[in-house]
Short mmCIF file of C-alpha atoms and ligand atoms in Angstrom, two decimals:
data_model
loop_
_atom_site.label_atom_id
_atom_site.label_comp_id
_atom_site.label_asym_id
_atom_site.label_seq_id
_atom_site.Cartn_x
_atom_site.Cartn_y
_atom_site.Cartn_z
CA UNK A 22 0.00 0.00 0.00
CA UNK A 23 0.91 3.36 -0.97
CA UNK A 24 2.48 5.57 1.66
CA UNK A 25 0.55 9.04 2.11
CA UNK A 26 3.08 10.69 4.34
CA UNK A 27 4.26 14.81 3.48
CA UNK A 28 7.80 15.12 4.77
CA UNK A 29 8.18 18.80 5.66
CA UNK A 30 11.45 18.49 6.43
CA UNK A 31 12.38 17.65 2.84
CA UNK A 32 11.72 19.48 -0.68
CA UNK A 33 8.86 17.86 -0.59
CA UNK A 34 9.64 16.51 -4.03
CA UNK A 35 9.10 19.96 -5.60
CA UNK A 36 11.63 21.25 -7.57
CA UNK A 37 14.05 24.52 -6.30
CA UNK A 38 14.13 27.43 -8.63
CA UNK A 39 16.75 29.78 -8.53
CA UNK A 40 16.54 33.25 -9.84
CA UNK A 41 16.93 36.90 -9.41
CA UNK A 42 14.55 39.27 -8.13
CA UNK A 43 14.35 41.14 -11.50
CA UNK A 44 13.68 37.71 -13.44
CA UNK A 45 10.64 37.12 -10.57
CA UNK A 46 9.51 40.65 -10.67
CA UNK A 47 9.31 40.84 -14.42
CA UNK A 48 7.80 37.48 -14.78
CA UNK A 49 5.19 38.83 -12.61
CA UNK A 50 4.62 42.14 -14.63
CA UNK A 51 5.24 40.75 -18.23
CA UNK A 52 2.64 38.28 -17.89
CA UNK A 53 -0.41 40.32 -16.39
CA UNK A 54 -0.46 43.44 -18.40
CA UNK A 55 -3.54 44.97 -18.17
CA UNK A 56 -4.01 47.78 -21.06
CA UNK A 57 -6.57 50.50 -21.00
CA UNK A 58 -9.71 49.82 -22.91
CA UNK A 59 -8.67 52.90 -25.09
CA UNK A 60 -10.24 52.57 -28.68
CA UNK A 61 -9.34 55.67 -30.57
CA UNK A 62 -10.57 54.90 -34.17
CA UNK A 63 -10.76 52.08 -36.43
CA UNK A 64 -8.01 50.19 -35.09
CA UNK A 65 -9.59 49.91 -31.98
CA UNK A 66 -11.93 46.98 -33.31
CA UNK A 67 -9.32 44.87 -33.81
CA UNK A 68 -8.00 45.84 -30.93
CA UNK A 69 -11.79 44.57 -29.35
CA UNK A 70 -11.47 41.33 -31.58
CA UNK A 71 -8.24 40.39 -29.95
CA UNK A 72 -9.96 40.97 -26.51
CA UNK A 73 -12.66 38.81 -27.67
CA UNK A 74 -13.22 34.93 -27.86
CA UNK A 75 -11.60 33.93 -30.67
CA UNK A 76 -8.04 35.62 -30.73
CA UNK A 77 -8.57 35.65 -26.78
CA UNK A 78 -6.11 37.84 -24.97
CA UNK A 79 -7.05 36.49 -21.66
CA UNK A 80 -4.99 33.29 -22.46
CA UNK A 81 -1.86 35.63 -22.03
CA UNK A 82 -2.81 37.26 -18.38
CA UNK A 83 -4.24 40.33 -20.77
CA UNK A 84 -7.42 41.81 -19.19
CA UNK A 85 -8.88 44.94 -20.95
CA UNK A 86 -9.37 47.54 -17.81
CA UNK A 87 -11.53 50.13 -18.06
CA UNK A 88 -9.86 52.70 -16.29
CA UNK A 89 -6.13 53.95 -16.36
CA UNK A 90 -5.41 53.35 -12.48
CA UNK A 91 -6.48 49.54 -12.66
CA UNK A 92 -3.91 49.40 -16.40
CA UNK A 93 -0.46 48.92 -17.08
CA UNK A 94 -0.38 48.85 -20.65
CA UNK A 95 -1.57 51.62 -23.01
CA UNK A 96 -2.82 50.62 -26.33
CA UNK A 97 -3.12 53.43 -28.62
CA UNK A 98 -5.68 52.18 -31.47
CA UNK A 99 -6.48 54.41 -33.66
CA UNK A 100 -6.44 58.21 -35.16
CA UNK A 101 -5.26 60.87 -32.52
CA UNK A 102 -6.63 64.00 -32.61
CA UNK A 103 -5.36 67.39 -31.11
CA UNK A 104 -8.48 68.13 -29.68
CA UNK A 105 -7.96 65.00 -27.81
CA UNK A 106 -4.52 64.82 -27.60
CA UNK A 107 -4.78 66.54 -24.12
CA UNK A 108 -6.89 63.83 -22.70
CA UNK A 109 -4.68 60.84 -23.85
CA UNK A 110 -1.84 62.28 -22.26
CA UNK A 111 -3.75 62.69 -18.98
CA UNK A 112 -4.99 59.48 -19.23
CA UNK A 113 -1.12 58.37 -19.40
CA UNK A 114 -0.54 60.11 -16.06
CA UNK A 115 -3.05 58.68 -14.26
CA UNK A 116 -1.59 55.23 -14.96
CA UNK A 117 -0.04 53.90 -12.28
CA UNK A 118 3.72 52.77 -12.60
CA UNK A 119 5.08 50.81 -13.92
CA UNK A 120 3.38 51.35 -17.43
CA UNK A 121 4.00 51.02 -21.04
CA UNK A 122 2.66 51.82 -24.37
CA UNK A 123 1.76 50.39 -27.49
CA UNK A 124 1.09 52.40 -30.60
CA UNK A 125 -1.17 50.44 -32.59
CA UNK A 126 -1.62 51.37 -36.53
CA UNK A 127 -0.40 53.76 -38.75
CA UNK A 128 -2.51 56.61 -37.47
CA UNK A 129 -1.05 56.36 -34.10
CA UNK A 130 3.08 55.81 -35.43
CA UNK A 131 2.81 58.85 -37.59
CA UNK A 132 -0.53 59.90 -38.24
CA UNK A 133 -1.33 57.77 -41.20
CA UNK A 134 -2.87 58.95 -43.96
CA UNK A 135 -4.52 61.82 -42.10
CA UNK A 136 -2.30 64.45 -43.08
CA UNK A 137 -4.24 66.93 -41.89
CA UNK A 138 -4.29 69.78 -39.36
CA UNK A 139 -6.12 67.94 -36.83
CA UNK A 140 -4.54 64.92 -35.78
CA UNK A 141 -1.38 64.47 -34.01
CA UNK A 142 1.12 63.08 -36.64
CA UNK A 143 2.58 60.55 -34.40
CA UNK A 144 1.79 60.13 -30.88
CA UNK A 145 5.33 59.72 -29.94
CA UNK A 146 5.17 63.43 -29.62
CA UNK A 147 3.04 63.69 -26.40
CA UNK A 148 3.61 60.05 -25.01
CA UNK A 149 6.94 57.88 -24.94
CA UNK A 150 5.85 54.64 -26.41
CA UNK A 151 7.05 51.39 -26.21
CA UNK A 152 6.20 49.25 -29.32
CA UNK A 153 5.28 50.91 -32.54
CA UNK A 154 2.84 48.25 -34.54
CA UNK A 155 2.64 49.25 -38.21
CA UNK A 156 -0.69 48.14 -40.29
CA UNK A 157 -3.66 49.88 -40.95
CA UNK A 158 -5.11 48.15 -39.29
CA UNK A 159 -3.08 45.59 -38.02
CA UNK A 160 -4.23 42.24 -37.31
CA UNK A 161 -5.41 40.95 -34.59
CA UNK A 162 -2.56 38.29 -34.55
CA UNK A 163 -0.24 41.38 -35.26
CA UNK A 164 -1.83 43.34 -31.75
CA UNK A 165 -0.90 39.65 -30.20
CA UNK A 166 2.68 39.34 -31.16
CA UNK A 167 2.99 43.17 -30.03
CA UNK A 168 2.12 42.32 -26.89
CA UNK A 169 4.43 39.25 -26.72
CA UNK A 170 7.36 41.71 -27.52
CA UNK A 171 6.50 44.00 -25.03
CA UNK A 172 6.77 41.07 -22.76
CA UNK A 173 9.82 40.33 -24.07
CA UNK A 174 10.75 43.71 -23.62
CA UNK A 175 9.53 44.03 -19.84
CA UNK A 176 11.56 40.30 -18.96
CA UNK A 177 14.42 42.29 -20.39
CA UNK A 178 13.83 45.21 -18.22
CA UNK A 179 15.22 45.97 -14.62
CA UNK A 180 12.55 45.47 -12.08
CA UNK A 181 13.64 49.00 -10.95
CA UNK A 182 11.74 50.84 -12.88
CA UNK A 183 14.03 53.94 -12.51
CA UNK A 184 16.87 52.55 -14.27
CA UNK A 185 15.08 51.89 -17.60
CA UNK A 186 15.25 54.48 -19.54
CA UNK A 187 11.62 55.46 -21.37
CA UNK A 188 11.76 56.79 -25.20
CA UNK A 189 12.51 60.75 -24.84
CA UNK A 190 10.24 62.72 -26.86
CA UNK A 191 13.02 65.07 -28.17
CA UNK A 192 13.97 66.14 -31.59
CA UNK A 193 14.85 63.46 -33.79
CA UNK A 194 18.14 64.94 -35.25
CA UNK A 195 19.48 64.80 -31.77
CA UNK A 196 21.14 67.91 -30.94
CA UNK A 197 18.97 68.24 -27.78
CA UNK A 198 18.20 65.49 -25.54
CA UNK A 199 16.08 66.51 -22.40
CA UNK A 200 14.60 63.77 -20.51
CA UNK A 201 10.68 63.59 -20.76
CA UNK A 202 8.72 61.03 -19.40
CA UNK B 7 3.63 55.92 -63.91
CA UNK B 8 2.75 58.59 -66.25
CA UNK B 9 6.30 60.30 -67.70
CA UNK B 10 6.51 63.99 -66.48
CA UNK B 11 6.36 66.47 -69.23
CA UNK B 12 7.17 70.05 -67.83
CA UNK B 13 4.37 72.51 -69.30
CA UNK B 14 6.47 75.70 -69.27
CA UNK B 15 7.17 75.96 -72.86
CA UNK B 16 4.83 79.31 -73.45
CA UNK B 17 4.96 78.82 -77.46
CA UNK B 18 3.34 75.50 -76.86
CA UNK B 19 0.78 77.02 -74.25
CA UNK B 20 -2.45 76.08 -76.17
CA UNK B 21 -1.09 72.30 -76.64
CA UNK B 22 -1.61 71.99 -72.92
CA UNK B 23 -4.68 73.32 -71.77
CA UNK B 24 -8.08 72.02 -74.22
CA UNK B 25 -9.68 74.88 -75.47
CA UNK B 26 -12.87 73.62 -76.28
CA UNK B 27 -13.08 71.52 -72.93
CA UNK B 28 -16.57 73.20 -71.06
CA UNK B 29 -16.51 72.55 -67.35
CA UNK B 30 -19.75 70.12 -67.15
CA UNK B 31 -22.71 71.52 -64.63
CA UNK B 32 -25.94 70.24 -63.74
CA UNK B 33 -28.50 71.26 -65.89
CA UNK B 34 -31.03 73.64 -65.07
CA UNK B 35 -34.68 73.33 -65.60
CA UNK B 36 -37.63 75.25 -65.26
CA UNK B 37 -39.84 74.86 -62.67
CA UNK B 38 -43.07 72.54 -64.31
CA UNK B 39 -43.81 69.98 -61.51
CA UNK B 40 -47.52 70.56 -59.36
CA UNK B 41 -46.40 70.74 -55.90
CA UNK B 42 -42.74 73.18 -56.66
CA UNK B 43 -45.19 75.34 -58.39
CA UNK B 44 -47.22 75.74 -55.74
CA UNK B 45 -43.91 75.68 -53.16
CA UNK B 46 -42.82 78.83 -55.04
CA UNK B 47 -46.36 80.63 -55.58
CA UNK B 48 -46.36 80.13 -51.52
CA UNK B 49 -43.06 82.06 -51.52
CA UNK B 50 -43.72 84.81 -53.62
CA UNK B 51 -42.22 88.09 -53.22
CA UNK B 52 -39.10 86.55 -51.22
CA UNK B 53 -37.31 83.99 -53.53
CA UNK B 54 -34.97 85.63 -56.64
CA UNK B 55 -34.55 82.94 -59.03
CA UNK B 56 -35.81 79.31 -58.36
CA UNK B 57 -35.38 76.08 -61.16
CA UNK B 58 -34.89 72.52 -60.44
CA UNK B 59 -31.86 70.83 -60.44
CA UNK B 60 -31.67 66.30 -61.10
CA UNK B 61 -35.77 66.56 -59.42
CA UNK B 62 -34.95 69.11 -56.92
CA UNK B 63 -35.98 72.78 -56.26
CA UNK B 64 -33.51 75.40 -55.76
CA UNK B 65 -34.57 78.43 -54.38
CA UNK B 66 -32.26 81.51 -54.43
CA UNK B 67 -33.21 84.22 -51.64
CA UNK B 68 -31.85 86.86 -49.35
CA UNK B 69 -30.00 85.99 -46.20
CA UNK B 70 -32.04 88.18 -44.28
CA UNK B 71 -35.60 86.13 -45.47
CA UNK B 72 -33.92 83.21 -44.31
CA UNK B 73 -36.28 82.85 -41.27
CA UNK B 74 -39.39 83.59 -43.07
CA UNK B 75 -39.21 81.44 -45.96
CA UNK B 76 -37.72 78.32 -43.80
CA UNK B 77 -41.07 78.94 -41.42
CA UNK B 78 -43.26 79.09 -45.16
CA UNK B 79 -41.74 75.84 -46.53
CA UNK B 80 -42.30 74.15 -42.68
CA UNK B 81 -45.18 75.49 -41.99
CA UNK B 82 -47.00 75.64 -45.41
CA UNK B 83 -45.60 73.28 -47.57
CA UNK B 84 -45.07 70.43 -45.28
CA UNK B 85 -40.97 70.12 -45.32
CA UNK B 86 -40.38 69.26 -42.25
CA UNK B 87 -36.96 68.01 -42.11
CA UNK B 88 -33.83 69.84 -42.60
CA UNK B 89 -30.94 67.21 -43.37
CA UNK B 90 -28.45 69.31 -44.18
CA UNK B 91 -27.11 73.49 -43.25
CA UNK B 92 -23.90 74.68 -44.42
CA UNK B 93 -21.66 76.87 -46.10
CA UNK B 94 -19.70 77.46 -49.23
CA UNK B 95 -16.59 79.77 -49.07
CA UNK B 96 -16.59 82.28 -52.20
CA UNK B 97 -14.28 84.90 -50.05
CA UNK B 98 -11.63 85.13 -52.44
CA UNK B 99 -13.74 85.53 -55.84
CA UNK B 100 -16.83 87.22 -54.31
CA UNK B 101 -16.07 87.95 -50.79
CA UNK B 102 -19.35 86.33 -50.05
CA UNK B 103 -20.19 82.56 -48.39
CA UNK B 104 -22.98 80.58 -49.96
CA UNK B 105 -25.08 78.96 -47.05
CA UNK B 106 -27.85 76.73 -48.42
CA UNK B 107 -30.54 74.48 -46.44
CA UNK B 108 -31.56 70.99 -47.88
CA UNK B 109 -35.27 70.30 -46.95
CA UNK B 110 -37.04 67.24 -47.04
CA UNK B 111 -40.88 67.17 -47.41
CA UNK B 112 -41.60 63.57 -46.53
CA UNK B 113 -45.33 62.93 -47.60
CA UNK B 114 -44.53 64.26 -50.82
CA UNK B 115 -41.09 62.69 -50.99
CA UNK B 116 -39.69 65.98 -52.43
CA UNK B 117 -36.47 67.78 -51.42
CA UNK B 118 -35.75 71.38 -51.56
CA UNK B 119 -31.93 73.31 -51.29
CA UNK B 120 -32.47 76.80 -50.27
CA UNK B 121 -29.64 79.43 -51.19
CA UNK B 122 -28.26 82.44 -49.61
CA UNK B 123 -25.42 84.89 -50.42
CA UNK B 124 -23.92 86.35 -47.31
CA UNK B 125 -21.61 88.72 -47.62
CA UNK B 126 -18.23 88.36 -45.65
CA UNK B 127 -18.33 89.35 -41.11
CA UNK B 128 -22.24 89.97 -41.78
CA UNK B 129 -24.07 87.19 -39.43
CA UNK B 130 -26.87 84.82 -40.43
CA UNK B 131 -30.51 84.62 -38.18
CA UNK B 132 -31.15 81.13 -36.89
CA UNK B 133 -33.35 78.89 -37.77
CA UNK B 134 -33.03 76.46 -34.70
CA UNK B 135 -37.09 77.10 -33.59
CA UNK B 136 -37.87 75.51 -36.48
CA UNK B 137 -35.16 72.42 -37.16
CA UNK B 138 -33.57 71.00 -34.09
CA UNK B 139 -30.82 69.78 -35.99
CA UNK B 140 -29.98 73.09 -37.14
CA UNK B 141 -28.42 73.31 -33.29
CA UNK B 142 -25.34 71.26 -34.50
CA UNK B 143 -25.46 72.60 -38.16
CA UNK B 144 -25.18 76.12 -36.95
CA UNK B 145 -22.43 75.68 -34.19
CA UNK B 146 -20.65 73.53 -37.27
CA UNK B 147 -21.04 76.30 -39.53
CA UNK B 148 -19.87 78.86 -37.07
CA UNK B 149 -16.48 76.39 -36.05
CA UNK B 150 -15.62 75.95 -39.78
CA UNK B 151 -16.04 79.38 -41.18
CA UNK B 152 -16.37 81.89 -38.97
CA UNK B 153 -19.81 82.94 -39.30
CA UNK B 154 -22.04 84.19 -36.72
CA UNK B 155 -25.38 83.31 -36.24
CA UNK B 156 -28.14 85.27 -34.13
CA UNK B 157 -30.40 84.00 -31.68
CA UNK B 158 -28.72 80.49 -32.09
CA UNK B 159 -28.93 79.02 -27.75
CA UNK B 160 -25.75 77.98 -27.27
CA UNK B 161 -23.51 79.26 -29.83
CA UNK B 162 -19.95 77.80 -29.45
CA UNK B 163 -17.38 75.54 -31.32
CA UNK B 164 -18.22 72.00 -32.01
CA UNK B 165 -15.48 69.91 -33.63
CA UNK B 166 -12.12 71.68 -33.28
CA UNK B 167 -11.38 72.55 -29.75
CA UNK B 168 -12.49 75.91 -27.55
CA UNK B 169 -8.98 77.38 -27.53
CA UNK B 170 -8.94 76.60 -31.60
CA UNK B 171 -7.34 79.92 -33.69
CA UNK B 172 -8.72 79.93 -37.22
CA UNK B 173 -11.79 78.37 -39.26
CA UNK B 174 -10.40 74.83 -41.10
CA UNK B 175 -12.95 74.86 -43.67
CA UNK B 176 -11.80 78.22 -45.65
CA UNK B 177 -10.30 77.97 -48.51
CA UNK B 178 -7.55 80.17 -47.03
CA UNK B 179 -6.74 77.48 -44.27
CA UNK B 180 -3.87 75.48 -44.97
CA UNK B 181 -4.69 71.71 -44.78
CA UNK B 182 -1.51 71.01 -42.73
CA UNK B 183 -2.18 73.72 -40.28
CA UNK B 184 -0.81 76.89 -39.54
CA UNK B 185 1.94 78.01 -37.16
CA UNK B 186 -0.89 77.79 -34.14
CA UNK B 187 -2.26 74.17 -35.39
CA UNK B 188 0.91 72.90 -35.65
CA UNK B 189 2.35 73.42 -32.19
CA UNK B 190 -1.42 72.68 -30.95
CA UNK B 191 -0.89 69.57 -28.93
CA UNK B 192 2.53 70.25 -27.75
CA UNK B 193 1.73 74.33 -26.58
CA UNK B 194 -1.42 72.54 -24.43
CA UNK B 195 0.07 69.87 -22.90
CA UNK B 196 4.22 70.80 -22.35
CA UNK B 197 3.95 74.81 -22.73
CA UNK B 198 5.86 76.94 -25.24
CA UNK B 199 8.98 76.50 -23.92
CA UNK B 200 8.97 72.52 -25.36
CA UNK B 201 9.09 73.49 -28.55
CA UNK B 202 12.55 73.25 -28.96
CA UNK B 203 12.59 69.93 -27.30
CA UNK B 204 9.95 68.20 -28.84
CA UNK B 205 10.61 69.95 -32.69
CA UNK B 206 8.35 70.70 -35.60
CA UNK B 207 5.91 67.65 -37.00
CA UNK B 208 7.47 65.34 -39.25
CA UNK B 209 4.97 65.48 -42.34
CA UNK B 210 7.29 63.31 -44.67
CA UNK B 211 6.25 59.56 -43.77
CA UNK B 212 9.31 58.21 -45.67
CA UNK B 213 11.53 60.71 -43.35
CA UNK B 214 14.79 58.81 -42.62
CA UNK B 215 17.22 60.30 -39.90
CA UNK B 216 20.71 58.56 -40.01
CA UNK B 217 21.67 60.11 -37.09
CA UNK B 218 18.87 58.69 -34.70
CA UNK B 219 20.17 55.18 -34.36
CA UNK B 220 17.23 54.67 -31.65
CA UNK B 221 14.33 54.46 -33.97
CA UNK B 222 16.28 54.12 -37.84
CA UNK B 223 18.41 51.07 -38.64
CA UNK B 224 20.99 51.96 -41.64
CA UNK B 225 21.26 50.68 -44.85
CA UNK B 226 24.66 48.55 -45.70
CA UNK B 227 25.83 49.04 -41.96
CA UNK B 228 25.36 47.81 -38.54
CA UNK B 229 24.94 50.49 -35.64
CA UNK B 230 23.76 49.50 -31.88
CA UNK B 231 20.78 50.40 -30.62
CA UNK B 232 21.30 53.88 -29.42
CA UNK B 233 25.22 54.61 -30.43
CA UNK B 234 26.20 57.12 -32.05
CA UNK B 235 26.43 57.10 -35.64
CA UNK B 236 29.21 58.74 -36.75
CA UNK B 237 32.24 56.51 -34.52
CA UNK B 238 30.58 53.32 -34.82
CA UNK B 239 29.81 51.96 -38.20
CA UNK B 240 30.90 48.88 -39.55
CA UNK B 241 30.33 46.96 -42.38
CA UNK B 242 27.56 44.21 -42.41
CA UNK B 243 29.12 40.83 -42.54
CA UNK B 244 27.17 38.93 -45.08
CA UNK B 245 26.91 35.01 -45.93
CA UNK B 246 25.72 32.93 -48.66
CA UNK B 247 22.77 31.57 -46.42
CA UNK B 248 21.38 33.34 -43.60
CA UNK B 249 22.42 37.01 -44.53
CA UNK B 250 22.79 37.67 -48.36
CA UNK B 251 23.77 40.50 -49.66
CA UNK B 252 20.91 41.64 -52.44
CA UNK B 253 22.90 44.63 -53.17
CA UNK B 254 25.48 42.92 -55.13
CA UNK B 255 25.44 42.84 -58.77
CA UNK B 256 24.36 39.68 -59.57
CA UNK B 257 20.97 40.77 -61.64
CA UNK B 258 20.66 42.77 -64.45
CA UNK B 259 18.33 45.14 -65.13
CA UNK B 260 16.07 45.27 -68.66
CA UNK B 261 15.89 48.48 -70.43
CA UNK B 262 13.20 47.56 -72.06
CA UNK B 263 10.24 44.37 -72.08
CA UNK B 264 11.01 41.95 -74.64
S1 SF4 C 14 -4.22 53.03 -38.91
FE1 SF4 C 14 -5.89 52.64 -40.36
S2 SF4 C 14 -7.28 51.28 -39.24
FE2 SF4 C 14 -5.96 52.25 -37.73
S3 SF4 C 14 -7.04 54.05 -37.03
FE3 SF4 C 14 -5.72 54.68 -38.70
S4 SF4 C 14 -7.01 54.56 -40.52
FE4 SF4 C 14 -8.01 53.37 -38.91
#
């Protein structure tokens, strides 16, 4: 007969992982990012399909939040406008840290095809952003592997999130650098 | 693509443009159907010219009758939907806007455009006690070119922002923005003082900056992510499997399809 005795004394026949706190900590983060329910034009319903049942973000820890303080991750899907250019950036700050950003479609990476006076050609100009996702739109698959790199990214990262540096919003011909987060 | 052929040559000016070409307009009929006939025998004295245009009624009037003949048509001759208010900017040939009203008379199925000149920093009389949706229209109209209208409740911009400088839908009004559109997000959310940090909008999507190693790789060299671009360029070491080298001259190039 079998022998139902726990030896606490002993491993207990579970395995000992070593690691360092950084690996732990960003195993933690990278594999429950939460982004913002943030739909900004067309994009955003792919963005919604890869939420949804069949592409099925939960599978990956990903839970759409509906407000910036519960997120971590801010998908930018879609066309930004000036007018609300304001309120994207605020809804940036109220994210707690740590936090990232995804720029999702053309619109978002450099405006797109609205060349116009009212949108925002790029959204790297208000927000430092993480992963820049071409397509318009891009696929849900495409909003999926995204996200894998950004976990990539994060399990690359220090835990400390003072030491990694965020994308600086300066001039692109580099004369200037001033920090901005 | 189409070759290029510059159109400078003045001795060969009249090969270029088509002198018999006739811009093509909607023709313009006279007014024969029952119920317009009666819609403009309501009206009067007040409209100035009126035909039809593909089955609909154009009636030319003054801007100040605007009131009274939109209260006729509502009242009188049963259109009781406005779907559509705006405005056309003739500043620079006429210094004038063309505003026009597109009625729809649903019983009879019949759709009437009402036109107005108004001449340029003169203001227009609502007509919001009669169409609700001329709210919106109005505030539109007063957003994208300027012009005031009396009486309207709650007069105020409605696409661009509050703080917006300038009228987008004149012809004046550079697509890309002007100085103050331009610096728009950046002036609201940093201040002034971050436009030297931030820089002007890049409106060239093919823009390549050599110097930015963080966000441009380079073309026949390797750089690190984030080195600078001048000290540390080497040549890309390319194989016969995993990295070929396309730029080598191993193709040739047709001049022409055989
Ligand atoms: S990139 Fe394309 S799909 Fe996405 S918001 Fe812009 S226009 Fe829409």
């Amino acid at each position: 007969m079998a022998q139902h005795q726990v030896n606490y004394a002993s491993t207990a026949g579970l395995p000992i992982a070593l690691t360092s706190v950084d690996k732990l900590v960003n195993w933690g983060r990278s594999n429950s990012l939460w982004p913002l329910t943030y739909g900004l034009a067309c994009c955003a319903i792919e963005m919604m399909a890869s939420g949804a049942s069949r592409y099925d973000f939960d599978r990956m820890g990903t839970i759409f939040r509906a407000s910036p303080r519960q997120a971590d991750v801010m998908i930018l899907a879609g066309t930004l406008s000036k007018k609300h250019s304001e309120f994207a950036r605020r809804l940036y700050d109220q994210m707690t840290e740590p936090k990232w950003v995804i720029s999702m479609g053309s619109c978002a990476n450099t405006g797109g095809m609205f060349n116009t006076y009212a949108t925002v050609q790029g959204v790297d100009r208000i927000i430092p952003v993480d992963i820049y996702l071409p397509g318009c739109a891009p696929r849900p698959e495409t909003l999926q592997y995204a996200l894998m790199m950004l976990q990539k990214k994060i399990r690359r990262e220090s835990a400390d999130m003072k030491k990694n540096t965020k994308q600086d919003l300066t001039t692109q011909t580099g004369k200037k650098r001033t920090r901005l987060i | 693509m189409r070759k290029y052929v510059p159109k400078d040559n003045v001795q060969k000016k009249s090969y270029y443009t088509d002198r018999f070409h006739v811009v093509p307009r909607v023709p313009r009929e006279k007014v024969e159907d029952e119920h317009f006939v009666s819609v403009v025998e309501a009206l009067a004295g007040d409209v100035k010219e009126s035909y039809i245009e593909i089955g609909q009624l154009v009636l030319h009037i003054n801007p100040e009758d605007n009131f009274k003949v939109l209260k006729i048509l509502k009242e009188e001759c049963g259109y009781t939907q406005c779907s559509e208010q705006s405005a056309v900017d003739y500043l620079a040939k006429d210094n004038e806007f063309e505003l026009f009203w597109q009625l729809l008379n649903i019983t009879e199925a019949k759709r009437v455009r009402v036109v107005c000149r108004l001449a340029n920093a003169s203001a227009i009389e609502s007509v919001e006690p009669l169409f609700k949706s001329a709210n919106f229209a109005e505030r539109e109209i007063f957003d994208m070119f300027g012009i005031k209208v009396n009486n309207h409740p709650f007069l105020k911009r409605i696409l661009m922002p509050d703080d917006w400088e300038g009228n987008p839908l004149l012809k004046t009004y550079p697509l890309q923005g002007d100085e103050f559109a331009s610096w728009y997000e950046v002036d609201k959310i940093f201040g002034k003082e971050y436009r030297d940090i931030i820089g002007p909008e890049n409106r060239d999507p093919a823009k390549i900056d050599v110097e930015d190693t963080k966000r441009f790789s380079r073309v026949g060299y390797e750089v690190e992510f984030g080195a600078d671009y001048s000290t540390e360029e080497k040549d890309i070491e390319y194989s016969e499997t995993l990295l070929v080298n396309y730029n080598k001259k191993s193709s040739k190039q047709l001049d022409e399809r055989r």
